[in-house]
Amino acid sequence: MLTVPDVVRLACPRCRAEVVWRMGQDLECAGCAARFPVSDDVLAIGDPGRGHFDRVGESLHGIFARAREVGCVRALSDVGAFVKDELTPEYKESLSDERKGMIQVLVPGSRLGRVLVLGLSNGAVPIAFGRWSREVIVCNYDFERCRMAALRAEELGLTNLRWIWLEDLRRLPFLDGDFDCVVLEDALRALRLERSSTDDPHLELLREVRRVLRPDGHIFLSGDNAFGLELFAFSRRNRLGPLGPIFNAFRRWVPWARRRGLKRHHALGRYGYRRLLHRAGFSQASFYCLHPSRTRFQRVSLLERKSALSPASPSGLRVRLTTQLGSTSAFCTAFGVVAAPSSVERSWFMRLVDHIRSQLDRTGRQAFPSLMITGAIGSSGVVATISGDLVLRVPLNPVSTERIARNYAGIERARQSGVRLGSLAPAPVISGEYEGVPFTVEARIHGQPLSWLPRSVRQRAENEAFQLLLSLKSATFAEAKPMSPELSWGESMTKQIERMSAWTVEAGDASALSAILKHAEAVRDSGIPLCLSHGDYSHKNILANDRGELVGIVDWEHWAETRLVTHDFLHFLLGHQAAKNSTSRASALSAWLRGAALEAQSSRWVARFRETWNLPGGWELNAALAYWVAQVVPLVGTAKELDQVWRKRNFTSVLRVFGEVL
């Protein structure tokens, strides 16, 4: 964990003299006798009572005391931070760690440097840089968001973040050349800047950023593309069909419409951003495409020169068209811009790619790979394809570090299993660290997930995937020590079912959980064999070619040498049923428990699977119970508790079905 001194050098916001701020103490200036208080670990420069409050800031004000007692996640869950049973995007962002902060690998100088984050932050980006950089100073103009984010960082054990509430971001309380990197989080769009002069307020801000930046430092800002598909033509709010692009153009560009209140969305084109940065003193800039949007991007590609693009999802002509056009310089939805006063240095990620290629004796120039962000809230990483045949994985937080390490260990062990399932795992290439950051490299498998295949060849691929599960019966490890069925059942059932009680609210749910626990305790031996398990054997992780022939099984982070053989089978079968009926796995599991009739292909799979593994009568209930527990229990106590829609679908509804059956 990175630690920094408890003393920070600042510039007095009034007289600009150098002052020293000791953490936890008020800031006092000896020159002008100005005093600025510290409240809840946040230095307030200005009047917090006059701070910017939006809907989220006002609601955070009411739950901060509760968050101090029980934590941010539990406090938000208690007050119900939901709109129609769905967690609002603002709260989701406040609980995420690195998903929005993957820009850290793109900004030169941010690794182990001193970073300044400006904007309306809920904590995602500062927390990401807190795990990445030596010291992070956060200037936020919403006091409630600022102190809630500070509390969240404290819960995560990050001690190198400093929080400042600043009423006017155009007067930064820092000395000249104080930072290696400055991140403007939604600055040109979300900052509440008043026009105090005839100059452009955003230009004033950028000039102030240039002042506190080192001569060789870099800045990162994100902004919408005024000519992008999202704003200009394919707006999500477009309900006018073919007339939508015409209306959007009229609303955004016609002066009369802007005067009537139909204001143009604050966005610039690529030339507009370059001109603004040049006027502020930044001579060079590199532009990245943030796809599909500025706030929820999942893929980043470089626009300066040709990037190595990942294959587009064949989900229809419009999706393919918008994905391809949205990745171009002219029509991309949003820009991520890295700028510098002199020259933009090579990013940390590209230096990592060069390091890996030199270790593997690869020659030639590598185009910037398309970065994919993967993982759920609190567990994110960067995945990229390099040299066309290698997959690079870089974790962004401790949870992701463990999952990526497990994936690499899984593919190593799977290839030693002696069965075809293991032979279809990617070949491990290299695993190591670069500047203290772990990474893994595996061979790339060229194929498409089963869910992408046309129906004419998907059935053949699914039948072949089912045959792989039957071949697991011959999987052995010379040094493996399989657990006894009794011990495996006890660990995966009775000890873990008790953890679910935290999610039982109604009395009927508690009664159903009690019935499940009694059933699990009564079963000494489920009679279900143990074997090698992929853990996430689903259509998205099974790859096939255009002829429906299996070519690979990817994402082994949930693997296990010994797990009930029915786990992978049910995961595969329920995914198939969910896709067939356009429903969820939880609904398919409920139908399975109720004994609903299966279609012909699934019925043949069930009969063949039972016969091959010689499963005892009544195995369906015990297999479903073990599968459900394995899917739900790891998420108890995580941020998933706030997603009431997920809990209602995957926990409460299935729990009640178990109560009916038992």
XYZ file of C-alpha atoms in Angstrom:
662
model
C 0.000 0.000 0.000
C 1.356 3.424 -0.992
C 1.849 5.941 1.806
C 2.725 9.628 1.634
C 3.746 12.255 4.209
C 1.033 13.900 6.288
C 2.129 17.328 5.066
C 1.010 18.869 1.773
C 2.383 22.098 0.296
C -0.370 24.380 -1.011
C -0.779 27.949 -2.229
C -3.086 30.167 -0.201
C -6.281 30.658 -2.243
C -6.315 34.364 -1.307
C -2.754 35.683 -1.276
C -1.114 32.811 -3.230
C 1.631 32.444 -0.625
C 3.020 29.001 0.110
C 1.360 27.309 3.090
C 1.642 23.896 4.713
C -1.441 21.751 5.292
C -1.095 19.067 7.933
C -3.583 16.263 7.461
C -6.545 16.443 9.820
C -5.871 20.076 10.733
C -7.372 23.316 9.441
C -5.395 25.256 6.854
C -4.052 28.605 8.106
C -2.127 31.234 6.149
C 0.352 33.330 8.149
C 0.468 36.000 5.472
C -3.214 36.966 5.136
C -4.540 35.230 8.270
C -7.025 33.249 6.175
C -8.377 30.059 7.735
C -9.963 27.128 5.912
C -11.616 24.330 7.937
C -11.356 20.555 7.562
C -14.601 18.618 7.862
C -14.794 14.825 7.571
C -11.236 14.696 6.153
C -12.183 17.218 3.441
C -10.491 20.615 3.262
C -13.187 23.182 2.455
C -11.988 26.191 0.468
C -15.114 28.299 0.236
C -18.508 28.070 1.879
C -19.820 24.453 1.800
C -23.311 25.823 2.356
C -23.092 27.432 -1.057
C -21.634 24.332 -2.678
C -23.176 22.721 -5.727
C -25.881 20.197 -4.812
C -27.663 18.022 -7.316
C -30.135 15.208 -6.673
C -27.367 12.804 -5.689
C -25.549 15.319 -3.506
C -28.712 16.123 -1.571
C -29.474 12.463 -0.887
C -25.873 11.763 0.150
C -26.190 14.542 2.709
C -28.917 12.591 4.451
C -27.101 9.246 4.690
C -23.522 10.293 5.465
C -23.937 9.799 9.237
C -25.322 6.316 8.625
C -22.425 5.545 6.269
C -19.988 6.452 9.039
C -21.532 3.765 11.230
C -22.110 0.850 8.862
C -20.151 1.710 5.697
C -21.089 3.203 2.333
C -22.482 0.026 0.790
C -24.744 -0.834 3.699
C -25.898 2.791 4.130
C -26.959 3.083 0.491
C -28.725 -0.278 0.759
C -30.580 0.771 3.913
C -31.978 3.987 2.462
C -32.833 2.366 -0.864
C -30.797 4.347 -3.375
C -32.972 3.079 -6.168
C -35.307 4.297 -8.875
C -37.925 1.658 -9.757
C -35.890 -1.039 -7.967
C -32.779 -0.223 -9.978
C -29.647 1.387 -8.575
C -29.120 4.813 -10.119
C -26.017 5.191 -12.304
C -24.614 7.838 -9.953
C -24.628 5.466 -6.997
C -23.200 2.628 -9.043
C -20.291 4.904 -9.945
C -19.770 5.882 -6.309
C -19.295 2.211 -5.384
C -17.123 1.169 -8.321
C -13.345 1.184 -8.062
C -11.459 1.003 -11.339
C -13.941 0.468 -14.139
C -14.020 4.130 -15.098
C -10.433 4.623 -14.003
C -8.760 2.394 -16.599
C -7.420 5.612 -18.152
C -4.551 5.303 -15.678
C -2.708 2.977 -18.065
C -2.934 5.615 -20.825
C -1.581 8.693 -18.988
C 2.228 8.968 -18.952
C 3.694 9.945 -15.604
C 0.733 8.726 -13.556
C 2.375 5.500 -12.389
C 3.883 6.309 -8.952
C 3.548 10.028 -9.714
C 1.680 12.938 -8.104
C -1.778 13.255 -9.628
C -4.480 15.927 -9.429
C -8.105 14.926 -10.165
C -10.575 17.738 -10.925
C -14.313 17.523 -11.428
C -17.580 16.196 -10.099
C -16.202 12.943 -8.737
C -18.087 10.129 -7.038
C -14.802 8.414 -6.224
C -14.254 5.938 -9.059
C -11.380 7.729 -10.800
C -9.602 8.946 -7.625
C -9.749 5.453 -6.116
C -8.329 3.994 -9.325
C -5.394 6.401 -9.277
C -5.025 5.910 -5.514
C -3.952 2.318 -6.172
C -1.793 3.397 -9.094
C -0.020 6.636 -8.148
C 2.172 7.832 -5.297
C -0.137 10.649 -4.189
C -3.549 11.824 -5.410
C -5.123 15.206 -4.662
C -8.848 15.429 -5.452
C -10.577 18.792 -5.998
C -14.348 18.445 -6.125
C -16.957 21.179 -6.241
C -19.761 19.081 -4.694
C -19.059 18.871 -0.956
C -21.379 15.927 -0.243
C -19.968 13.765 -3.023
C -16.461 14.713 -1.932
C -16.837 13.589 1.678
C -18.713 10.410 0.709
C -15.908 9.527 -1.732
C -13.342 10.254 1.004
C -15.175 7.863 3.326
C -15.272 5.204 0.609
C -11.495 5.549 0.058
C -10.929 5.224 3.804
C -12.951 1.994 3.863
C -10.768 0.599 1.085
C -7.607 1.408 3.061
C -6.238 4.033 0.643
C -4.118 6.512 2.619
C -2.525 8.422 -0.256
C -5.618 10.407 -1.297
C -6.204 14.015 -0.212
C -9.636 15.593 -0.587
C -10.387 19.285 -1.179
C -13.760 20.931 -1.729
C -13.158 23.934 -3.988
C -15.826 26.483 -4.778
C -14.041 27.824 -7.887
C -11.881 25.370 -9.806
C -10.302 28.174 -11.806
C -8.238 29.216 -8.763
C -6.379 26.072 -7.790
C -4.623 26.225 -4.382
C -1.365 24.738 -5.633
C 2.112 25.950 -6.486
C 3.429 26.152 -10.028
C 4.596 22.870 -11.553
C 3.322 20.777 -8.642
C 1.888 17.708 -10.462
C 3.063 15.006 -12.830
C -0.454 14.423 -14.149
C -3.846 16.181 -14.037
C -7.108 14.342 -14.765
C -10.159 16.425 -15.660
C -13.034 14.085 -14.908
C -15.910 15.210 -17.167
C -14.487 18.698 -16.719
C -15.554 20.356 -19.966
C -19.076 19.025 -19.592
C -19.924 18.820 -15.922
C -17.966 21.642 -14.275
C -20.203 24.419 -12.977
C -18.171 27.422 -14.137
C -19.460 30.959 -14.061
C -18.372 33.467 -16.671
C -16.400 35.989 -14.606
C -14.695 37.571 -17.610
C -14.965 37.797 -21.343
C -12.717 34.764 -21.702
C -13.947 31.212 -22.137
C -14.285 29.696 -18.617
C -13.024 26.322 -19.837
C -9.977 28.035 -21.287
C -9.385 29.695 -17.915
C -9.508 26.307 -16.232
C -7.087 24.708 -18.707
C -4.627 27.582 -18.311
C -4.769 27.136 -14.547
C -4.167 23.412 -15.018
C -1.193 24.248 -17.224
C 0.222 26.402 -14.426
C 0.191 23.627 -11.779
C 1.496 20.991 -14.224
C 5.161 20.167 -14.542
C 6.795 21.128 -17.883
C 7.022 17.439 -18.799
C 3.636 16.523 -17.283
C 0.440 15.310 -18.973
C -3.280 15.880 -18.636
C -6.257 13.676 -19.460
C -9.721 14.931 -20.297
C -12.783 13.292 -21.770
C -15.534 14.906 -23.804
C -18.323 14.125 -26.223
C -17.757 14.408 -29.957
C -20.125 17.028 -31.393
C -20.179 15.094 -34.681
C -20.370 11.611 -33.142
C -23.140 9.157 -33.852
C -24.510 9.313 -30.312
C -25.036 13.085 -30.217
C -25.651 13.920 -33.838
C -27.744 11.057 -35.151
C -28.223 7.995 -32.976
C -29.183 9.630 -29.694
C -30.606 7.216 -27.108
C -33.433 9.685 -26.607
C -34.338 9.481 -30.270
C -37.939 8.309 -30.539
C -38.635 10.014 -33.871
C -37.338 7.262 -36.141
C -35.867 8.575 -39.407
C -36.609 12.174 -38.343
C -34.351 11.835 -35.289
C -31.082 12.949 -36.964
C -32.813 15.997 -38.479
C -34.293 17.007 -35.117
C -30.983 16.508 -33.301
C -29.141 18.634 -35.841
C -31.793 21.357 -35.522
C -31.761 21.254 -31.741
C -27.987 21.412 -31.446
C -26.957 23.832 -34.146
C -29.773 26.279 -34.987
C -29.318 29.497 -32.924
C -33.092 30.080 -32.611
C -33.555 26.635 -31.040
C -30.800 27.327 -28.522
C -32.364 30.653 -27.548
C -35.711 28.900 -27.040
C -34.144 26.679 -24.404
C -33.105 23.782 -26.655
C -29.465 24.303 -25.719
C -26.698 22.705 -27.665
C -25.048 19.839 -25.803
C -21.583 20.939 -24.666
C -19.336 19.063 -27.042
C -16.598 19.850 -29.532
C -15.200 18.154 -32.565
C -11.632 16.919 -32.742
C -10.429 20.215 -34.204
C -12.291 22.151 -31.485
C -10.563 20.253 -28.688
C -7.159 20.695 -30.363
C -7.709 24.436 -30.726
C -8.846 24.804 -27.103
C -5.831 22.880 -25.791
C -3.417 24.802 -28.016
C -4.735 28.133 -26.710
C -4.236 26.854 -23.158
C -0.573 26.009 -23.808
C -0.681 22.327 -24.734
C 1.192 21.830 -27.987
C 0.549 18.111 -28.538
C -2.399 15.807 -27.917
C -3.262 12.170 -28.540
C -6.916 11.268 -29.108
C -8.539 8.010 -28.029
C -11.985 6.701 -28.889
C -14.120 5.867 -25.831
C -16.690 3.301 -26.922
C -19.654 3.128 -26.556
C -19.928 6.349 -24.491
C -17.937 8.768 -22.366
C -19.346 7.636 -19.019
C -19.651 3.874 -19.590
C -16.876 3.075 -22.011
C -15.808 -0.557 -22.325
C -13.308 -0.242 -25.178
C -10.557 2.288 -25.901
C -8.694 2.618 -29.184
C -6.155 5.157 -30.428
C -7.302 7.552 -33.170
C -3.900 8.956 -34.114
C -3.038 5.979 -36.247
C -4.549 2.621 -37.040
C -5.337 0.589 -33.928
C -5.692 -3.159 -33.717
C -9.470 -3.497 -33.378
C -11.225 -6.385 -31.720
C -13.821 -8.227 -33.796
C -17.229 -6.588 -33.713
C -20.176 -8.389 -32.238
C -22.394 -9.795 -35.012
C -25.584 -8.666 -33.313
C -27.203 -7.145 -36.353
C -26.370 -4.736 -39.145
C -27.047 -1.580 -37.135
C -24.854 -2.725 -34.228
C -21.996 -3.640 -36.559
C -22.340 -0.364 -38.464
C -22.441 1.859 -35.391
C -19.563 -0.055 -33.774
C -17.317 0.322 -36.805
C -18.238 3.952 -37.502
C -18.143 4.784 -33.809
C -14.500 3.678 -33.696
C -13.401 6.148 -36.375
C -12.006 9.620 -35.821
C -14.922 11.347 -37.526
C -17.869 9.570 -35.881
C -16.650 8.232 -32.516
C -19.054 9.033 -29.694
C -16.541 10.437 -27.210
C -12.881 11.393 -27.031
C -10.301 10.677 -24.394
C -7.476 13.179 -24.822
C -3.943 12.977 -23.435
C -2.185 16.336 -23.881
C 1.185 17.779 -22.876
C 2.905 21.192 -23.068
C 5.787 19.783 -25.099
C 5.400 16.215 -26.386
C 3.163 13.305 -25.438
C 5.265 10.426 -24.165
C 4.586 6.760 -24.728
C 1.851 5.476 -22.402
C 2.552 2.996 -19.610
C 0.491 0.364 -21.401
C 2.477 0.611 -24.636
C 5.723 0.410 -22.663
C 4.355 -2.787 -21.117
C 3.584 -4.128 -24.596
C 7.143 -3.300 -25.721
C 8.506 -5.092 -22.634
C 6.495 -8.236 -23.393
C 7.432 -8.245 -27.065
C 11.128 -7.913 -26.215
C 10.876 -10.874 -23.819
C 9.244 -12.949 -26.563
C 11.735 -11.752 -29.230
C 8.972 -10.183 -31.319
C 10.124 -7.651 -33.919
C 8.343 -4.930 -35.851
C 6.140 -2.088 -34.669
C 3.027 -2.909 -32.661
C -0.097 -0.892 -33.432
C -1.980 0.361 -30.397
C -4.249 -2.509 -29.352
C -7.914 -1.989 -28.621
C -8.223 -2.077 -24.822
C -11.204 -3.905 -23.386
C -12.291 -3.361 -19.811
C -13.592 -6.518 -18.208
C -15.059 -7.591 -14.906
C -17.915 -6.404 -12.712
C -18.041 -3.572 -10.184
C -15.069 -3.841 -7.876
C -13.309 -6.411 -10.061
C -12.028 -4.908 -13.261
C -9.043 -5.291 -15.528
C -7.712 -4.472 -18.972
C -7.587 -7.064 -21.742
C -5.908 -6.474 -25.098
C -4.774 -8.494 -28.103
C -1.156 -7.894 -29.069
C 0.642 -9.079 -32.184
C -2.627 -10.653 -33.338
C -2.028 -13.928 -31.487
C -1.554 -13.031 -27.804
C -4.038 -11.933 -25.130
C -2.673 -9.615 -22.445
C -4.501 -9.255 -19.102
C -3.685 -6.488 -16.607
C -5.599 -6.263 -13.282
C -6.685 -2.893 -11.908
C -7.440 -3.797 -8.284
C -6.733 -6.596 -5.770
C -9.874 -8.579 -6.637
C -9.014 -8.501 -10.334
C -5.407 -9.463 -9.527
C -6.620 -12.646 -7.869
C -9.044 -13.475 -10.688
C -6.463 -12.989 -13.434
C -3.942 -15.104 -11.510
C -6.585 -17.829 -11.113
C -7.333 -17.700 -14.828
C -3.661 -18.258 -15.653
C -3.363 -21.080 -13.117
C -6.562 -22.602 -14.504
C -5.368 -22.782 -18.084
C -2.066 -24.284 -16.918
C -3.776 -27.039 -14.945
C -6.446 -27.643 -17.561
C -3.842 -28.363 -20.221
C -2.351 -30.992 -17.897
C -5.680 -32.759 -17.370
C -5.361 -35.136 -20.295
C -8.904 -34.496 -21.579
C -10.078 -32.548 -24.598
C -11.640 -29.823 -22.435
C -8.176 -28.968 -21.153
C -6.606 -29.108 -24.597
C -9.042 -26.419 -25.738
C -7.840 -24.009 -23.056
C -5.527 -21.198 -24.260
C -1.831 -21.945 -24.008
C -0.129 -19.982 -21.193
C 2.740 -17.848 -22.507
C 4.163 -15.608 -19.763
C 3.257 -14.299 -16.328
C 5.138 -11.598 -14.447
C 5.267 -8.009 -13.200
C 6.127 -4.704 -14.845
C 6.872 -1.733 -12.586
C 5.105 -3.532 -9.754
C 1.956 -4.327 -11.757
C 1.201 -8.028 -12.462
C 0.199 -9.245 -15.908
C -0.410 -12.485 -17.761
C -0.163 -13.393 -21.447
C -1.886 -16.337 -23.071
C -2.347 -17.504 -26.631
C -5.292 -16.056 -28.496
C -7.917 -18.476 -29.775
C -9.515 -17.421 -33.045
C -13.205 -18.194 -32.863
C -16.621 -16.871 -31.971
C -18.685 -17.494 -28.836
C -21.554 -19.926 -29.338
C -24.046 -17.121 -28.699
C -22.757 -15.325 -31.833
C -23.120 -18.299 -34.169
C -26.056 -18.505 -36.588
C -28.701 -21.028 -35.633
C -27.786 -23.283 -38.546
C -24.424 -24.205 -36.971
C -25.047 -23.418 -33.284
C -26.791 -26.724 -32.559
C -23.811 -28.719 -33.786
C -21.447 -26.654 -31.631
C -23.688 -27.068 -28.587
C -23.781 -30.844 -28.994
C -19.993 -30.919 -29.216
C -19.733 -28.724 -26.100
C -21.966 -31.206 -24.269
C -19.722 -34.096 -25.306
C -16.813 -32.288 -23.652
C -18.600 -32.514 -20.305
C -18.927 -36.272 -20.696
C -15.199 -36.583 -21.433
C -14.364 -35.104 -18.015
C -14.865 -38.560 -16.521
C -11.339 -39.454 -17.611
C -9.718 -36.296 -16.128
C -7.087 -37.148 -13.507
C -4.225 -35.344 -11.780
C -1.373 -37.427 -10.412
C -0.827 -35.117 -7.414
C -4.455 -34.078 -6.885
C -6.179 -35.026 -3.628
C -9.924 -35.051 -4.298
C -12.203 -34.229 -1.389
C -14.681 -36.801 -0.203
C -18.279 -36.192 -1.349
C -19.334 -35.664 2.285
C -16.696 -32.972 2.885
C -17.404 -31.278 -0.446
C -21.126 -31.220 0.243
C -20.610 -29.804 3.729
C -18.289 -27.036 2.593
C -20.412 -25.983 -0.374
C -23.769 -26.272 1.337
C -24.427 -26.194 5.085
C -21.604 -23.811 5.962
C -22.433 -21.399 3.162
C -26.238 -21.419 3.296
C -26.053 -19.693 6.685
C -24.364 -16.700 5.016
C -27.473 -16.136 2.898
C -29.500 -15.159 5.965
C -28.255 -11.585 5.519
C -30.428 -11.315 2.402
C -33.614 -12.743 3.889
C -35.959 -9.878 4.773
C -39.450 -11.355 4.897
C -40.487 -14.067 7.331
C -41.476 -16.424 4.527
C -37.998 -16.164 3.009
C -36.373 -16.987 6.348
C -38.623 -20.049 6.651
C -37.674 -21.216 3.150
C -33.973 -20.784 3.935
C -34.414 -22.788 7.114
C -36.018 -25.617 5.121
C -33.093 -25.578 2.692
C -30.608 -25.753 5.552
C -32.387 -28.742 7.105
C -32.382 -30.545 3.772
C -28.664 -29.889 3.275
C -27.839 -31.163 6.769
C -29.885 -34.320 6.180
C -27.947 -35.188 3.000
C -24.719 -36.910 4.021
C -23.729 -37.856 0.500
C -25.319 -36.313 -2.579
C -24.065 -39.211 -4.728
C -22.788 -36.741 -7.327
C -19.161 -37.360 -8.446
C -16.393 -34.761 -8.330
C -14.250 -33.770 -11.296
C -12.374 -30.934 -12.992
C -14.618 -27.889 -13.414
C -14.361 -24.813 -15.620
C -16.743 -22.921 -13.334
C -18.265 -20.659 -15.998
C -18.994 -23.121 -18.782
C -21.341 -20.927 -20.790
C -21.976 -19.961 -24.399
C -19.919 -16.773 -24.075
C -16.772 -18.698 -23.056
C -17.048 -21.561 -25.554
C -15.546 -20.620 -28.936
C -16.253 -22.260 -32.279
C -15.444 -21.627 -35.926
C -17.894 -20.871 -38.738
C -18.549 -24.604 -39.237
C -19.612 -25.113 -35.621
C -16.416 -26.923 -34.599
C -15.138 -26.094 -31.118
C -11.779 -24.335 -31.087
C -11.372 -23.116 -27.503
C -12.635 -22.603 -23.955
C -11.628 -19.265 -22.375
C -11.918 -17.432 -19.019
C -10.855 -20.063 -16.471
C -10.898 -17.795 -13.411
C -13.628 -19.869 -11.694
C -11.997 -23.247 -12.291
C -11.614 -25.976 -9.644
C -9.883 -29.348 -9.676
C -12.673 -30.928 -7.661
C -16.266 -29.721 -7.909
C -19.590 -31.477 -8.365
C -19.756 -32.626 -11.968
C -23.270 -31.218 -12.279
C -22.115 -27.615 -11.801
C -20.774 -27.072 -15.330
C -23.601 -29.101 -16.843
C -26.323 -27.016 -15.175
C -24.544 -23.770 -16.019
C -24.424 -24.806 -19.663
C -27.964 -26.207 -19.757
C -29.588 -23.249 -17.993
C -27.768 -20.825 -20.275
C -29.099 -22.742 -23.257
C -32.632 -22.675 -21.845
C -32.415 -18.967 -21.033
C -31.345 -18.162 -24.598
C -34.087 -20.372 -26.065
C -36.846 -18.791 -23.982
C -35.412 -15.242 -23.877
C -35.260 -15.298 -20.089
C -32.658 -15.418 -17.319
C -30.704 -18.314 -15.817
C -32.581 -17.806 -12.571
C -35.916 -18.290 -14.332
C -34.552 -21.372 -16.078
C -33.378 -22.738 -12.704
C -36.830 -22.164 -11.202
C -38.401 -24.039 -14.109
C -35.908 -26.876 -13.593
C -36.882 -27.144 -9.916
C -40.572 -27.244 -10.774
C -39.932 -30.083 -13.239
C -40.957 -28.136 -16.338
C -40.707 -30.032 -19.614
C -37.532 -29.476 -21.634
C -37.254 -29.261 -25.388
C -35.927 -32.313 -27.269
C -32.242 -31.367 -27.399
C -32.050 -30.545 -23.680
C -33.959 -33.718 -22.753
C -31.429 -35.845 -24.626
C -28.589 -34.069 -22.820
C -30.113 -34.711 -19.389
C -30.741 -38.409 -20.078
C -27.253 -38.953 -21.523
C -25.575 -37.055 -18.696
C -27.427 -39.059 -16.003
C -26.546 -42.322 -17.694
C -22.863 -41.515 -18.237
C -22.217 -40.394 -14.672
C -24.594 -42.966 -13.099
C -26.364 -40.308 -11.030
C -28.753 -41.434 -8.252
C -32.467 -40.730 -8.200
C -33.394 -37.235 -7.056
C -30.042 -35.833 -8.148
C -31.771 -32.879 -9.841
C -32.686 -31.170 -6.542
C -29.283 -31.570 -4.873
C -27.451 -30.509 -8.046
C -29.630 -27.402 -8.383
C -29.115 -26.502 -4.718
C -25.328 -26.842 -4.925
C -25.249 -24.809 -8.148
C -27.434 -22.019 -6.724
C -25.356 -21.738 -3.550
C -22.123 -21.547 -5.570
C -23.557 -18.727 -7.698
C -25.032 -16.596 -4.908
C -22.891 -16.978 -1.771
C -19.686 -15.337 -3.136
C -21.680 -12.136 -3.717
C -23.016 -11.824 -0.155
C -21.444 -8.782 1.493
C -20.394 -7.139 -1.782
C -21.758 -4.129 -3.665
C -24.147 -6.558 -5.377
C -26.362 -6.138 -2.326
C -27.450 -2.770 -3.729
C -28.740 -4.250 -6.972
C -32.282 -5.077 -5.870
C -33.231 -6.241 -9.352
C -30.457 -8.858 -9.298
C -31.295 -9.959 -5.746
C -34.981 -10.296 -6.517
C -34.360 -12.331 -9.669
C -31.457 -14.531 -8.596
C -31.952 -14.924 -4.858
C -35.473 -14.182 -3.600
C -37.449 -15.747 -6.444
C -35.321 -18.923 -6.539
C -35.359 -19.175 -2.731
C -39.154 -19.205 -2.731
C -39.223 -21.931 -5.377
C -36.916 -24.054 -3.216
C -39.304 -23.426 -0.327
C -42.199 -24.698 -2.430
C -40.347 -27.812 -3.575
C -39.060 -28.732 -0.109
